Coordinates of N, CA and C and ligand atoms in Angstrom, one line a residue:
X5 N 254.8 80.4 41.3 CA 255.5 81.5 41.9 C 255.0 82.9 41.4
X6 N 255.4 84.1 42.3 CA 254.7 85.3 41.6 C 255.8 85.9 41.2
X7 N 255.1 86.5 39.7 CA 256.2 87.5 38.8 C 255.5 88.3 39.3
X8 N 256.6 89.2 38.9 CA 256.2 90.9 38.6 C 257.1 91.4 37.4
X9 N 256.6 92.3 36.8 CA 257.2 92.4 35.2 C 256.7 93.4 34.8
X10 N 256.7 94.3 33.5 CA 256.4 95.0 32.9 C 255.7 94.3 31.5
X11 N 254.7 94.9 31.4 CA 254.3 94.3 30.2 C 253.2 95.3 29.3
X12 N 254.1 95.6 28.3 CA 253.4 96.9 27.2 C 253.5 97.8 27.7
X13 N 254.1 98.1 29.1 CA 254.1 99.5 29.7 C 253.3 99.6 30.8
X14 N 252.7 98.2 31.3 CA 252.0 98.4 32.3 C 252.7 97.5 33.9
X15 N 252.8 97.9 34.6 CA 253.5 96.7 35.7 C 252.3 95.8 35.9
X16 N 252.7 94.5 35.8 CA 251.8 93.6 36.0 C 252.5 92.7 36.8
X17 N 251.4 91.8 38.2 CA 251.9 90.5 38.2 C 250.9 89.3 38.4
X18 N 251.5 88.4 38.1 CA 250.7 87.0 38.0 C 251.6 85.7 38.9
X19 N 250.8 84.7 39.1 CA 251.3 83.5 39.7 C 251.1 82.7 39.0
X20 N 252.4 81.6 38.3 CA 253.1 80.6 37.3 C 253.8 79.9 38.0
X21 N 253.6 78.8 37.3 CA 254.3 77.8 37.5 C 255.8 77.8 37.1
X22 N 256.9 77.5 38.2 CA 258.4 77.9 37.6 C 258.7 77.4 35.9
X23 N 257.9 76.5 35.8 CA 258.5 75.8 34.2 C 257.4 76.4 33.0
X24 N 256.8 77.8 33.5 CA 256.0 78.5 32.4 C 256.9 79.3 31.5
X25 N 256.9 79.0 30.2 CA 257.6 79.5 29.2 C 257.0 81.6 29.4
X26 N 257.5 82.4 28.9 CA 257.6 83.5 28.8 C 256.4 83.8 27.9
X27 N 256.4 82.6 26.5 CA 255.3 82.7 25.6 C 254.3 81.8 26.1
X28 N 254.1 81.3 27.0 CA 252.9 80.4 27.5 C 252.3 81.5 28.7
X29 N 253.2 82.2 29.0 CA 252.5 83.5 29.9 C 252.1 84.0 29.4
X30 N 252.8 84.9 28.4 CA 252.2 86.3 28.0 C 250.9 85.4 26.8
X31 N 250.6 84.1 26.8 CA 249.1 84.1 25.7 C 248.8 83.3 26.6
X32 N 248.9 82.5 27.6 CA 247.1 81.5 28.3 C 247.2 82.8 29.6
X33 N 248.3 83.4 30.2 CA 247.8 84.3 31.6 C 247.5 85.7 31.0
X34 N 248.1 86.4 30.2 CA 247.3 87.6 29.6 C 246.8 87.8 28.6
X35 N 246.3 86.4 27.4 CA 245.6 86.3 27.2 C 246.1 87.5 26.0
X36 N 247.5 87.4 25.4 CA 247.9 88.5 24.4 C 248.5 87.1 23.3
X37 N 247.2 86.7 22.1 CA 247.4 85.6 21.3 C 248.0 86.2 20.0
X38 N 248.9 87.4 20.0 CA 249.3 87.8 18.9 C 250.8 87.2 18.4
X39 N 251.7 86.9 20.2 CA 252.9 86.8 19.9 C 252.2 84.7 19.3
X40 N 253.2 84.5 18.5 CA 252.9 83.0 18.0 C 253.9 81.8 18.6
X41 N 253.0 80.6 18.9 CA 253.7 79.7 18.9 C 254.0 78.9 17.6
X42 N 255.2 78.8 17.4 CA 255.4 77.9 16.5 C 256.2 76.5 16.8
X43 N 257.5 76.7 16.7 CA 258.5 75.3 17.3 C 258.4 74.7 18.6
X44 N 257.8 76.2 19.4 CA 258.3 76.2 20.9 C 259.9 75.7 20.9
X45 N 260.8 75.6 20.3 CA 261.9 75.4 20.6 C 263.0 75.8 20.6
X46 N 262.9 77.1 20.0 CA 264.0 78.4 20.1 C 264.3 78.5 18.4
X47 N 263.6 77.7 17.8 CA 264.1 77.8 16.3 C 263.4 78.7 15.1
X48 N 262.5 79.4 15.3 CA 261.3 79.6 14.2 C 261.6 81.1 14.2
X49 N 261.3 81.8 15.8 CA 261.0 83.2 15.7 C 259.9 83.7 15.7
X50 N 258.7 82.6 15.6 CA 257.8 83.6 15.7 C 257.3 83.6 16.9
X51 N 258.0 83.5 18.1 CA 257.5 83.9 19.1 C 258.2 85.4 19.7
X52 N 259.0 85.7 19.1 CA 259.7 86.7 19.4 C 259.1 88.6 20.2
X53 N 259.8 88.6 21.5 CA 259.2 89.8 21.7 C 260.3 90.5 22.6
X54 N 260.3 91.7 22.8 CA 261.0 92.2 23.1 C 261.7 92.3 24.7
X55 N 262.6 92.1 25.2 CA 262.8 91.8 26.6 C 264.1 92.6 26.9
X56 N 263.7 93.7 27.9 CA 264.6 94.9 28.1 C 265.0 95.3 26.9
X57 N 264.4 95.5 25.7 CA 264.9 95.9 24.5 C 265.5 95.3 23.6
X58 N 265.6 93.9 23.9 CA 266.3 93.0 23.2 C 265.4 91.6 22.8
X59 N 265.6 91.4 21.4 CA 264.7 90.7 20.9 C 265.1 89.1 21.2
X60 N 263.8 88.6 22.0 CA 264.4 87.4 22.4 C 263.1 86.4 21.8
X61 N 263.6 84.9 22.1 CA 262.0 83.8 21.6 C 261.5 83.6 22.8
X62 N 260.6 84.3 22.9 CA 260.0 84.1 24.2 C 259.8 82.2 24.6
X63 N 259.6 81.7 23.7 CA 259.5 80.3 24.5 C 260.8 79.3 24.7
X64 N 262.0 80.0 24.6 CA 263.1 80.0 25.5 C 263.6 80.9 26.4
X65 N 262.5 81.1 27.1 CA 262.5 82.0 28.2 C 261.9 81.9 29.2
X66 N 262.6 81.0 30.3 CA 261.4 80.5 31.7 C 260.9 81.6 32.7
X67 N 259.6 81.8 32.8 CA 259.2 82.7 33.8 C 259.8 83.1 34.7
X68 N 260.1 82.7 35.6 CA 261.4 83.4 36.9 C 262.2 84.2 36.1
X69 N 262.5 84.3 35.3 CA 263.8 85.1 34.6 C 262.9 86.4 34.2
X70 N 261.9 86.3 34.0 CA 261.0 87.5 33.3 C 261.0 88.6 34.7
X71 N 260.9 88.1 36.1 CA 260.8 88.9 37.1 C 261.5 90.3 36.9
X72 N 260.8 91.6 36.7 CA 261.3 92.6 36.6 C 261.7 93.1 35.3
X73 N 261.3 92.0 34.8 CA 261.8 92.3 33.0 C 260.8 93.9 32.3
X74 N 261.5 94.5 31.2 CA 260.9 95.5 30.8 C 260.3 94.2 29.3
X75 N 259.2 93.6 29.3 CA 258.4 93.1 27.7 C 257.6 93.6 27.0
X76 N 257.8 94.0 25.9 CA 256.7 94.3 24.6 C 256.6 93.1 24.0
X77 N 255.2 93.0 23.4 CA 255.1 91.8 22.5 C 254.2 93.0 21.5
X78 N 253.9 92.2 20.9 CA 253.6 92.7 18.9 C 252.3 93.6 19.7
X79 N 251.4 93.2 20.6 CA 250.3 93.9 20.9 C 250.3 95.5 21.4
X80 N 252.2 95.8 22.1 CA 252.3 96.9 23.1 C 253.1 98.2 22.0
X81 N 253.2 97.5 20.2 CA 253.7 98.9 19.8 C 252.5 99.7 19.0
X82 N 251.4 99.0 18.7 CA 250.2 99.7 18.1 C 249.8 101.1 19.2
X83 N 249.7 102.5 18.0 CA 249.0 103.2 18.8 C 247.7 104.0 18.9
X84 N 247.0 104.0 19.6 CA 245.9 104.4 19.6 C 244.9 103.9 18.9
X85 N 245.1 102.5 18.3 CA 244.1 101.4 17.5 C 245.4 101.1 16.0
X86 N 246.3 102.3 16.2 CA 246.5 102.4 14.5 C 248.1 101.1 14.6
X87 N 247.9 100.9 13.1 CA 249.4 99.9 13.3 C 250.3 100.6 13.3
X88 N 252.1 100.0 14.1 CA 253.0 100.4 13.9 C 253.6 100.8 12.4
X89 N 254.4 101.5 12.3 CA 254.9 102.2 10.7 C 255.6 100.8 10.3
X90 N 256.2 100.1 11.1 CA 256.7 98.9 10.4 C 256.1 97.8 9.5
X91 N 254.3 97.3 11.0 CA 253.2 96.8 9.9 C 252.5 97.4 8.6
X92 N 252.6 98.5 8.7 CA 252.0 99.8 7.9 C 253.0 99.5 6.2
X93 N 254.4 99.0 6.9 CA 255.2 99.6 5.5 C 255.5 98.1 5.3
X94 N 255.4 96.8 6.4 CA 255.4 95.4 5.4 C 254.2 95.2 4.8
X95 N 252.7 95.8 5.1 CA 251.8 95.4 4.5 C 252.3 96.0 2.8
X96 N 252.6 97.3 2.7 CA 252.4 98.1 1.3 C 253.7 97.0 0.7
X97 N 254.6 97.0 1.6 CA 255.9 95.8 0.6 C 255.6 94.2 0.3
X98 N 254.0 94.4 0.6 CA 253.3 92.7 0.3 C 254.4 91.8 0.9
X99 N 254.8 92.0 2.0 CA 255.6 91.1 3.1 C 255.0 90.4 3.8
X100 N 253.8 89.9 3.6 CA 252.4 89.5 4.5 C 251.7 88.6 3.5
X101 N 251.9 87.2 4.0 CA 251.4 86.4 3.0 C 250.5 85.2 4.4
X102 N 250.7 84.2 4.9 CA 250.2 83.2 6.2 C 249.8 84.3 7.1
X103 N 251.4 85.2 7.4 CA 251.0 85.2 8.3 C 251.7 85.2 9.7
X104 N 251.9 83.9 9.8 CA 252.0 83.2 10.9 C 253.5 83.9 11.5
X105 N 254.7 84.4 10.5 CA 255.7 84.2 11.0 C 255.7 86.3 11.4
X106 N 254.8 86.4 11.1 CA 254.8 88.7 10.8 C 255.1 88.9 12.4
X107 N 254.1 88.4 13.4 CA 254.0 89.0 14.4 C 255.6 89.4 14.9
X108 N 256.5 88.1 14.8 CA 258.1 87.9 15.2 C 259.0 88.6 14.4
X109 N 258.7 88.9 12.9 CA 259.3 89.8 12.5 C 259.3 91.1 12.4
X110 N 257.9 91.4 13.0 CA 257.6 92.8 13.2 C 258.5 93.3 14.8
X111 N 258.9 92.2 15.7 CA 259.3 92.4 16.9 C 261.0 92.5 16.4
X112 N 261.2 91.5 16.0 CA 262.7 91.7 15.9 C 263.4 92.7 14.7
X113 N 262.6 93.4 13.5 CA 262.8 95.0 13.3 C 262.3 95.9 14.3
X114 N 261.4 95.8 15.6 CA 261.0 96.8 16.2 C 262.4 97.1 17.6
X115 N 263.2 96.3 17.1 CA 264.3 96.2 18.0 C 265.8 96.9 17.4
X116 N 265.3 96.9 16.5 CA 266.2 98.0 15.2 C 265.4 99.2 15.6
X117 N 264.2 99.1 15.5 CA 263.5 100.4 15.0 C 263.9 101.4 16.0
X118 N 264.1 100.8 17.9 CA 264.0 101.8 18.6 C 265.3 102.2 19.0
X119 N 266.2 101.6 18.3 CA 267.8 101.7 18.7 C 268.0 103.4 17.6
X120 N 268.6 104.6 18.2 CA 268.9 105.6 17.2 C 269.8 105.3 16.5
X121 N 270.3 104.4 15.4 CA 271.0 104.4 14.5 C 270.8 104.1 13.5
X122 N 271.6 103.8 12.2 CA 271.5 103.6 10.8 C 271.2 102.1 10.2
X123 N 270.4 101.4 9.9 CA 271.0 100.0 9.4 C 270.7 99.7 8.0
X124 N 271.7 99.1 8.0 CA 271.9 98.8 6.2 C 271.1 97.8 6.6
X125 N 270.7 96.7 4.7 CA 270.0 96.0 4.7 C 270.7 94.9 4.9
X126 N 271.5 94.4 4.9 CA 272.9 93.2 5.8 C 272.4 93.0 7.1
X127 N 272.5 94.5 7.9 CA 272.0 94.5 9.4 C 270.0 94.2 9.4
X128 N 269.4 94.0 8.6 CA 268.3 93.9 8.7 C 268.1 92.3 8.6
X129 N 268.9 92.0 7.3 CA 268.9 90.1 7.2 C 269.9 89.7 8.5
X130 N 270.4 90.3 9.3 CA 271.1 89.6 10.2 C 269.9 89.7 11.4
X131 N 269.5 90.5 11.8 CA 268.1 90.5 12.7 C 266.8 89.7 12.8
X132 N 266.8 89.3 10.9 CA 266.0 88.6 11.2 C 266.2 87.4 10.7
X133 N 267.6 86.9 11.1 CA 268.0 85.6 10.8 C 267.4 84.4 11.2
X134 N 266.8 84.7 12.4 CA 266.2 83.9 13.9 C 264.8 83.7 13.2
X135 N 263.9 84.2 12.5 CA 262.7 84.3 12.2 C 262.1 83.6 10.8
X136 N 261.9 83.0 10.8 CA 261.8 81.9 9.8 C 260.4 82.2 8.7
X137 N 260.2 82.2 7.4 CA 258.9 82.6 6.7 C 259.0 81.2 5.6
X138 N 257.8 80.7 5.5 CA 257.5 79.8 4.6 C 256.7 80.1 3.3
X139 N 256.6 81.4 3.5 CA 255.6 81.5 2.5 C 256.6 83.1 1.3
X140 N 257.5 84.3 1.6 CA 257.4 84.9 1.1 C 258.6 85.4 0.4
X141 N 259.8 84.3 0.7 CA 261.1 84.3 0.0 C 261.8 85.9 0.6
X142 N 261.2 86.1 1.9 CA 262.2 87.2 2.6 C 262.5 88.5 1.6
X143 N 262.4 88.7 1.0 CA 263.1 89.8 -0.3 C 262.1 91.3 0.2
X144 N 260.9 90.9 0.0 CA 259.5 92.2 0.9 C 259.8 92.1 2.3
X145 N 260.2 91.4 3.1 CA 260.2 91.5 4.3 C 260.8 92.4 4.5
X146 N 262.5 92.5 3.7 CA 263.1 93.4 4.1 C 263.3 94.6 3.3
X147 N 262.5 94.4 2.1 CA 261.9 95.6 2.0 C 260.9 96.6 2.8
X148 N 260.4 96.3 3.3 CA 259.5 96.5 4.3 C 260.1 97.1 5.8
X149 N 261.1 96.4 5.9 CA 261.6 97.1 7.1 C 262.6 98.0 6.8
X150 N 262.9 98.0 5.8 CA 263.8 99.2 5.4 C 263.1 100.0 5.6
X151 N 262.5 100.3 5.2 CA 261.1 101.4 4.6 C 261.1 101.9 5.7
X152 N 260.4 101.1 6.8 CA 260.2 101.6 7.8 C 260.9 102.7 8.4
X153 N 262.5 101.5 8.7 CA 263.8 102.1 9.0 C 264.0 103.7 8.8
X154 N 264.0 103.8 7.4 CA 264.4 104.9 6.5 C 262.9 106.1 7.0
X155 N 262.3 105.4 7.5 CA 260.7 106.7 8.1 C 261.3 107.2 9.0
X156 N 262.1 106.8 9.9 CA 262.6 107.5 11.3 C 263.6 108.4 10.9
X157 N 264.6 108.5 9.3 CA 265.1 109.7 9.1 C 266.1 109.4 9.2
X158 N 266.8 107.7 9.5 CA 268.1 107.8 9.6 C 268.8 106.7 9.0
Ligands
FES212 S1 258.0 79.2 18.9 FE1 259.7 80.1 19.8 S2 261.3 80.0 18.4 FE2 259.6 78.9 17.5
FES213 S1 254.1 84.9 5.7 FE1 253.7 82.8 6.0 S2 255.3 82.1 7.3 FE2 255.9 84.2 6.8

């Protein structure tokens, strides 16, 4: 079937098959291998990307539903080559160890990041409840996004 969709800011569309996961689009049809597969099954997080502003696991997300969707994945908040202030402030909080699980946590704080409000660090471990890390005991992660948090001034 053909989507049409937003993706990073650009209107795009492609023809999928109805049973194409949201994360099996956005990495074998555009070819954007940053968001990660891990469970495929709604459990891990690190597929996570943003959909109308809300941070969802993209590989519980069937293509027909994407039609018209506003999506960022980890690729569409970098600017101008340089990383987001979020990657910028987990790297210095050594919140970055595999790997594997950053790309989804960088999406589900970027879902904080763009909302104009306050979040304590409670509301930071609640956001990234969904996102699973094997390697870094979570404690820098949310260091890290605090940091960030606290850059926007509020
Ligand atoms: S790959 Fe989607 S939640 Fe694990
Ligand atoms: S840094 Fe390895 S899973 Fe999180």
């Amino acid at each position: 079937m053909k989507i049409e969709f937003r993706l990073n800011g650009k209107d795009v569309s492609c023809d999928v098959p109805e049973n194409y996961t949201l994360l099996r689009m956005i990495r074998e049809v555009f070819g954007l291998t940053g968001t990660k597969k891990g469970c495929d099954q709604g459990e891990c997080g690190a597929c996570t990307v943003l959909m109308d502003k809300k941070a969802v696991t993209s590989c519980t997300v069937l293509a027909p539903v994407v039609n018209g969707k506003d999506i960022i994945t980890i690729e569409g908040i970098e600017k101008d080559g340089k990383m987001h202030i979020i990657q910028e402030k987990m790297v210095e909080a050594g919140a970055v160890q595999c790997g594997f699980c950053t790309p989804g946590m960088v999406m589900s704080a970027y879902a904080l990041f763009i909302q104009d409000k306050h979040f304590t660090r409670e509301d930071i471990k609640k956001a990234i409840a969904g996102n699973l890390c094997r390697c870094t005991g979570y404690e820098f992660i949310i260091d890290g996004i605090e940091k960030a948090l606290e850059s926007r001034g509020k």
